[in-house]
């Protein structure tokens, strides 16, 4: 999906024009993928706009940086305020927000320690991520997720998404909307950029962090919503065939939000439509983020945006 430029980007504590947010070709991140980042959504509300789980996203960015020994000069609160500042300066909502910290221009070589750390935050309009208005047709990828103790799956790092790119490209080339990866032991892991949920017998199952999945913030939100609706939630390792015999299945993620799966490997999930448990979670999630239901979990950070740009479907 093409990026729509906005007026400003936050860089190391200052707002700069979009076109000035550039890096040198010899920056460490270009050669070694040394970046950590976040994806956040800001939703329009009846009386304004709100950023979804902003503090949690900024905490994960700080955590990812710590795992990769990237000391940041900004606290979670400062980074959260920077997100609000750039959204209000650009006057664009709803929108997608991309904070990123990376090793910049300084030295070349695998050791990154002496390369400076740059922090940028951009926001821009962005619509539906996983294609398919009637549910996504997905496949099980031939590419596995990262093995434990190779690259840390709990860090949302740019280098990890080289694996995701292979999963997504393979899926689209073969006519699917998205791919689902298995872990190194052959158990279900996640999509290229989404956590995975399966419903069977009225119980909601999801893959645990030990199966090389990102600790998704939307994943956590869905678990919270499901429990509040009285739905039993089990986190456990699952074999691939659970996808074929599940009654319902769906992806979660900042980009994917809550996207139900119509089929996996050309096998319908249930009858292919959004099932009752997925529908209940979907309704509650979008009710909260769009301001149609009470924000009882305090998930939304208000922003003052006077000019609204609709995000395309």
C-alpha positions as a Python dict, from the first residue, in 0.01 Angstrom:
ca = {
    (1, 'X'): (0, 0, 0),
    (2, 'X'): (155, 336, -104),
    (3, 'X'): (253, 580, 171),
    (4, 'X'): (65, 911, 170),
    (5, 'X'): (304, 1187, 288),
    (6, 'X'): (204, 1420, 569),
    (7, 'X'): (359, 1753, 666),
    (8, 'X'): (583, 1661, 959),
    (9, 'X'): (788, 1380, 1110),
    (10, 'X'): (921, 1378, 1467),
    (11, 'X'): (1299, 1330, 1477),
    (12, 'X'): (1505, 1317, 1796),
    (13, 'X'): (1278, 1560, 1979),
    (14, 'X'): (1190, 1797, 1695),
    (15, 'X'): (928, 1816, 1421),
    (16, 'X'): (1089, 1833, 1078),
    (17, 'X'): (936, 1849, 726),
    (18, 'X'): (849, 1508, 577),
    (19, 'X'): (1100, 1543, 291),
    (20, 'X'): (1386, 1617, 530),
    (21, 'X'): (1351, 1284, 712),
    (22, 'X'): (1641, 1118, 531),
    (23, 'X'): (1937, 899, 626),
    (24, 'X'): (2277, 829, 474),
    (25, 'X'): (2318, 518, 259),
    (26, 'X'): (2604, 410, 487),
    (27, 'X'): (2384, 411, 797),
    (28, 'X'): (2425, 94, 998),
    (29, 'X'): (2055, 7, 967),
    (30, 'X'): (2076, -8, 587),
    (31, 'X'): (2346, -275, 594),
    (32, 'X'): (2254, -479, 902),
    (33, 'X'): (1882, -424, 969),
    (34, 'X'): (1956, -271, 1310),
    (35, 'X'): (1618, -116, 1387),
    (36, 'X'): (1325, -161, 1623),
    (37, 'X'): (985, -15, 1551),
    (38, 'X'): (615, -2, 1632),
    (39, 'X'): (288, 16, 1443),
    (40, 'X'): (3, 204, 1612),
    (41, 'X'): (-341, 316, 1499),
    (42, 'X'): (-527, 635, 1577),
    (43, 'X'): (-905, 608, 1539),
    (44, 'X'): (-1166, 878, 1495),
    (45, 'X'): (-1414, 916, 1779),
    (46, 'X'): (-1752, 1093, 1788),
    (47, 'X'): (-1585, 1393, 1955),
    (48, 'X'): (-1230, 1370, 1826),
    (49, 'X'): (-970, 1095, 1789),
    (50, 'X'): (-781, 849, 2005),
    (51, 'X'): (-456, 652, 1981),
    (52, 'X'): (-499, 284, 2066),
    (53, 'X'): (-289, 159, 2358),
    (54, 'X'): (-20, 419, 2307),
    (55, 'X'): (171, 361, 2631),
    (56, 'X'): (186, -15, 2574),
    (57, 'X'): (324, 34, 2224),
    (58, 'X'): (589, 277, 2346),
    (59, 'X'): (684, 40, 2628),
    (60, 'X'): (732, -240, 2373),
    (61, 'X'): (953, -9, 2163),
    (62, 'X'): (1168, 62, 2468),
    (63, 'X'): (1177, -310, 2552),
    (64, 'X'): (1278, -401, 2196),
    (65, 'X'): (1558, -144, 2207),
    (66, 'X'): (1679, -280, 2542),
    (67, 'X'): (1695, -635, 2406),
    (68, 'X'): (1916, -509, 2122),
    (69, 'X'): (2134, -293, 2353),
    (70, 'X'): (2006, 30, 2199),
    (71, 'X'): (1982, 289, 2479),
    (72, 'X'): (1715, 547, 2397),
    (73, 'X'): (1730, 905, 2523),
    (74, 'X'): (1353, 918, 2568),
    (75, 'X'): (1114, 773, 2824),
    (76, 'X'): (789, 598, 2746),
    (77, 'X'): (600, 914, 2846),
    (78, 'X'): (817, 1134, 2623),
    (79, 'X'): (772, 903, 2325),
    (80, 'X'): (398, 886, 2386),
    (81, 'X'): (376, 1265, 2394),
    (82, 'X'): (578, 1281, 2072),
    (83, 'X'): (316, 1063, 1901),
    (84, 'X'): (41, 1299, 2013),
    (85, 'X'): (246, 1599, 1897),
    (86, 'X'): (307, 1468, 1546),
    (87, 'X'): (-57, 1364, 1496),
    (88, 'X'): (-183, 1703, 1609),
    (89, 'X'): (78, 1886, 1400),
    (90, 'X'): (-23, 1695, 1087),
    (91, 'X'): (-397, 1705, 1158),
    (92, 'X'): (-450, 1357, 1013),
    (93, 'X'): (-690, 1106, 1171),
    (94, 'X'): (-762, 823, 1144),
    (95, 'X'): (-405, 728, 1076),
    (96, 'X'): (-127, 476, 1119),
    (97, 'X'): (173, 573, 1332),
    (98, 'X'): (524, 442, 1277),
    (99, 'X'): (782, 506, 1551),
    (100, 'X'): (1125, 366, 1467),
    (101, 'X'): (1465, 365, 1637),
    (102, 'X'): (1773, 258, 1444),
    (103, 'X'): (2150, 262, 1428),
    (104, 'X'): (2253, 552, 1208),
    (105, 'X'): (2563, 679, 1027),
    (106, 'X'): (2890, 642, 1213),
    (107, 'X'): (3075, 316, 1164),
    (108, 'X'): (3054, 19, 934),
    (109, 'X'): (3087, -338, 1061),
    (110, 'X'): (2865, -579, 1245),
    (111, 'X'): (2940, -428, 1588),
    (112, 'X'): (2680, -147, 1616),
    (113, 'X'): (2777, 6, 1950),
    (114, 'X'): (2947, 322, 1818),
    (115, 'X'): (2680, 401, 1560),
    (116, 'X'): (2440, 675, 1679),
    (117, 'X'): (2077, 591, 1752),
    (118, 'X'): (1815, 788, 1562),
    (119, 'X'): (1446, 800, 1658),
    (120, 'X'): (1172, 901, 1415),
    (121, 'X'): (791, 903, 1444),
    (122, 'X'): (568, 942, 1138),
    (123, 'X'): (193, 922, 1088),
    (124, 'X'): (-7, 886, 769),
    (125, 'X'): (-344, 757, 638),
    (126, 'X'): (-356, 380, 599),
    (127, 'X'): (-646, 144, 541),
    (128, 'X'): (-717, -228, 539),
    (129, 'X'): (-404, -443, 560),
    (130, 'X'): (-514, -801, 490),
    (131, 'X'): (-708, -816, 160),
    (132, 'X'): (-1056, -968, 149),
    (133, 'X'): (-1375, -798, 263),
    (134, 'X'): (-1550, -1134, 311),
    (135, 'X'): (-1265, -1292, 505),
    (136, 'X'): (-907, -1370, 414),
    (137, 'X'): (-796, -1671, 212),
    (138, 'X'): (-462, -1773, 358),
    (139, 'X'): (-209, -2055, 338),
    (140, 'X'): (44, -2228, 558),
    (141, 'X'): (383, -2098, 451),
    (142, 'X'): (682, -2309, 356),
    (143, 'X'): (890, -2065, 563),
    (144, 'X'): (923, -2128, 937),
    (145, 'X'): (934, -1866, 1210),
    (146, 'X'): (1261, -1785, 1385),
    (147, 'X'): (1399, -2057, 1608),
    (148, 'X'): (1447, -1981, 1979),
    (149, 'X'): (1782, -1833, 2074),
    (150, 'X'): (1858, -1721, 1720),
    (151, 'X'): (1685, -1385, 1690),
    (152, 'X'): (1455, -1261, 1969),
    (153, 'X'): (1093, -1287, 1858),
    (154, 'X'): (975, -1069, 2146),
    (155, 'X'): (1163, -773, 1999),
    (156, 'X'): (978, -597, 1718),
    (157, 'X'): (1294, -561, 1511),
    (158, 'X'): (1327, -468, 1146),
    (159, 'X'): (1556, -763, 1074),
    (160, 'X'): (1289, -1009, 1190),
    (161, 'X'): (1063, -889, 913),
    (162, 'X'): (1289, -1027, 642),
    (163, 'X'): (1135, -1359, 746),
    (164, 'X'): (791, -1196, 730),
    (165, 'X'): (859, -1067, 379),
    (166, 'X'): (931, -1417, 253),
    (167, 'X'): (606, -1544, 408),
    (168, 'X'): (395, -1263, 264),
    (169, 'X'): (551, -1268, -85),
    (170, 'X'): (515, -1645, -116),
    (171, 'X'): (149, -1624, -13),
    (172, 'X'): (59, -1349, -258),
    (173, 'X'): (247, -1509, -547),
    (174, 'X'): (43, -1825, -488),
    (175, 'X'): (-287, -1636, -480),
    (176, 'X'): (-344, -1600, -106),
    (177, 'X'): (-395, -1291, 108),
    (178, 'X'): (-147, -1395, 374),
    (179, 'X'): (67, -1681, 500),
    (180, 'X'): (79, -1854, 837),
    (181, 'X'): (417, -1975, 957),
    (182, 'X'): (496, -2278, 1169),
    (183, 'X'): (764, -2263, 1436),
    (184, 'X'): (1087, -2462, 1427),
    (185, 'X'): (908, -2761, 1585),
    (186, 'X'): (624, -2762, 1331),
    (187, 'X'): (360, -2603, 1554),
    (188, 'X'): (148, -2306, 1452),
    (189, 'X'): (317, -1971, 1510),
    (190, 'X'): (164, -1660, 1347),
    (191, 'X'): (113, -1473, 1021),
    (192, 'X'): (375, -1252, 862),
    (193, 'X'): (257, -963, 1078),
    (194, 'X'): (-40, -1096, 1275),
    (195, 'X'): (-114, -1314, 1575),
    (196, 'X'): (-342, -1612, 1523),
    (197, 'X'): (-660, -1724, 1701),
    (198, 'X'): (-868, -2039, 1643),
    (199, 'X'): (-1214, -2120, 1782),
    (200, 'X'): (-1317, -2482, 1839),
    (201, 'X'): (-1604, -2604, 2051),
    (202, 'X'): (-1671, -2259, 2190),
    (203, 'X'): (-1315, -2222, 2322),
    (204, 'X'): (-1073, -1958, 2190),
    (205, 'X'): (-719, -2085, 2133),
    (206, 'X'): (-407, -1885, 2054),
    (207, 'X'): (-41, -1966, 2016),
    (208, 'X'): (180, -1878, 2318),
    (209, 'X'): (494, -1664, 2312),
    (210, 'X'): (707, -1981, 2323),
    (211, 'X'): (597, -2055, 1963),
    (212, 'X'): (805, -1763, 1832),
    (213, 'X'): (520, -1510, 1824),
    (214, 'X'): (534, -1138, 1889),
    (215, 'X'): (371, -1032, 2215),
    (216, 'X'): (95, -856, 2024),
    (217, 'X'): (-86, -566, 2187),
    (218, 'X'): (-401, -629, 1985),
    (219, 'X'): (-360, -997, 2079),
    (220, 'X'): (-361, -899, 2445),
    (221, 'X'): (-663, -674, 2387),
    (222, 'X'): (-859, -956, 2222),
    (223, 'X'): (-779, -1194, 2509),
    (224, 'X'): (-904, -929, 2752),
    (225, 'X'): (-1222, -874, 2550),
    (226, 'X'): (-1288, -1247, 2514),
    (227, 'X'): (-1258, -1307, 2887),
    (228, 'X'): (-1492, -1014, 2958),
    (229, 'X'): (-1746, -1177, 2725),
    (230, 'X'): (-1723, -1504, 2914),
    (231, 'X'): (-1528, -1685, 2641),
    (232, 'X'): (-1272, -1939, 2761),
    (233, 'X'): (-922, -1857, 2631),
    (234, 'X'): (-642, -2114, 2614),
    (235, 'X'): (-284, -2036, 2512),
    (236, 'X'): (-119, -2356, 2394),
    (237, 'X'): (92, -2504, 2118),
    (238, 'X'): (-126, -2622, 1830),
    (239, 'X'): (-61, -2850, 1533),
    (240, 'X'): (-123, -2727, 1181),
    (241, 'X'): (-438, -2933, 1140),
    (242, 'X'): (-620, -2721, 1400),
    (243, 'X'): (-657, -2468, 1120),
    (244, 'X'): (-855, -2718, 912),
    (245, 'X'): (-1089, -2841, 1184),
    (246, 'X'): (-1145, -2514, 1367),
    (247, 'X'): (-1493, -2362, 1371),
    (248, 'X'): (-1354, -2010, 1331),
    (249, 'X'): (-1015, -1844, 1293),
    (250, 'X'): (-891, -1488, 1281),
    (251, 'X'): (-583, -1268, 1276),
    (252, 'X'): (-512, -981, 1513),
    (253, 'X'): (-263, -698, 1490),
    (254, 'X'): (-238, -321, 1467),
    (255, 'X'): (-255, -336, 1090),
    (256, 'X'): (-486, -638, 1062),
    (257, 'X'): (-704, -534, 1361),
    (258, 'X'): (-948, -831, 1383),
    (259, 'X'): (-963, -1009, 1044),
    (260, 'X'): (-1148, -1337, 1011),
    (261, 'X'): (-1007, -1619, 796),
    (262, 'X'): (-1238, -1759, 530),
    (263, 'X'): (-1011, -2043, 424),
    (264, 'X'): (-672, -2199, 487),
    (265, 'X'): (-500, -2389, 205),
    (266, 'X'): (-834, -2374, 13),
    (267, 'X'): (-1015, -2546, 301),
    (268, 'X'): (-1304, -2341, 439),
    (269, 'X'): (-1282, -2243, 805),
    (270, 'X'): (-1626, -2347, 932),
    (271, 'X'): (-1866, -2230, 663),
    (272, 'X'): (-1631, -1951, 556),
    (273, 'X'): (-1823, -1670, 722),
    (274, 'X'): (-1736, -1480, 1038),
    (275, 'X'): (-1850, -1702, 1325),
    (276, 'X'): (-2031, -1593, 1641),
    (277, 'X'): (-1728, -1570, 1871),
    (278, 'X'): (-1521, -1380, 1616),
    (279, 'X'): (-1822, -1153, 1550),
    (280, 'X'): (-1868, -1078, 1921),
    (281, 'X'): (-1499, -990, 1964),
    (282, 'X'): (-1497, -793, 1638),
    (283, 'X'): (-1799, -589, 1746),
    (284, 'X'): (-1659, -516, 2090),
    (285, 'X'): (-1314, -422, 1958),
    (286, 'X'): (-1439, -183, 1691),
    (287, 'X'): (-1705, -48, 1924),
    (288, 'X'): (-1434, 58, 2169),
    (289, 'X'): (-1181, 198, 1920),
    (290, 'X'): (-1447, 390, 1724),
    (291, 'X'): (-1600, 537, 2038),
    (292, 'X'): (-1933, 360, 2001),
    (293, 'X'): (-1880, 173, 2329),
    (294, 'X'): (-1727, 285, 2656),
    (295, 'X'): (-1347, 272, 2677),
    (296, 'X'): (-1368, 70, 2997),
    (297, 'X'): (-1005, -39, 2976),
    (298, 'X'): (-865, 314, 2919),
    (299, 'X'): (-704, 203, 2595),
    (300, 'X'): (-741, 529, 2404),
    (301, 'X'): (-522, 839, 2434),
    (302, 'X'): (-713, 1145, 2308),
    (303, 'X'): (-562, 1368, 2040),
    (304, 'X'): (-689, 1703, 1920),
    (305, 'X'): (-726, 1672, 1545),
    (306, 'X'): (-943, 1929, 1369),
    (307, 'X'): (-896, 1804, 1015),
    (308, 'X'): (-994, 1442, 947),
    (309, 'X'): (-874, 1250, 644),
    (310, 'X'): (-1070, 929, 579),
    (311, 'X'): (-861, 617, 530),
    (312, 'X'): (-940, 430, 211),
    (313, 'X'): (-1078, 76, 223),
}
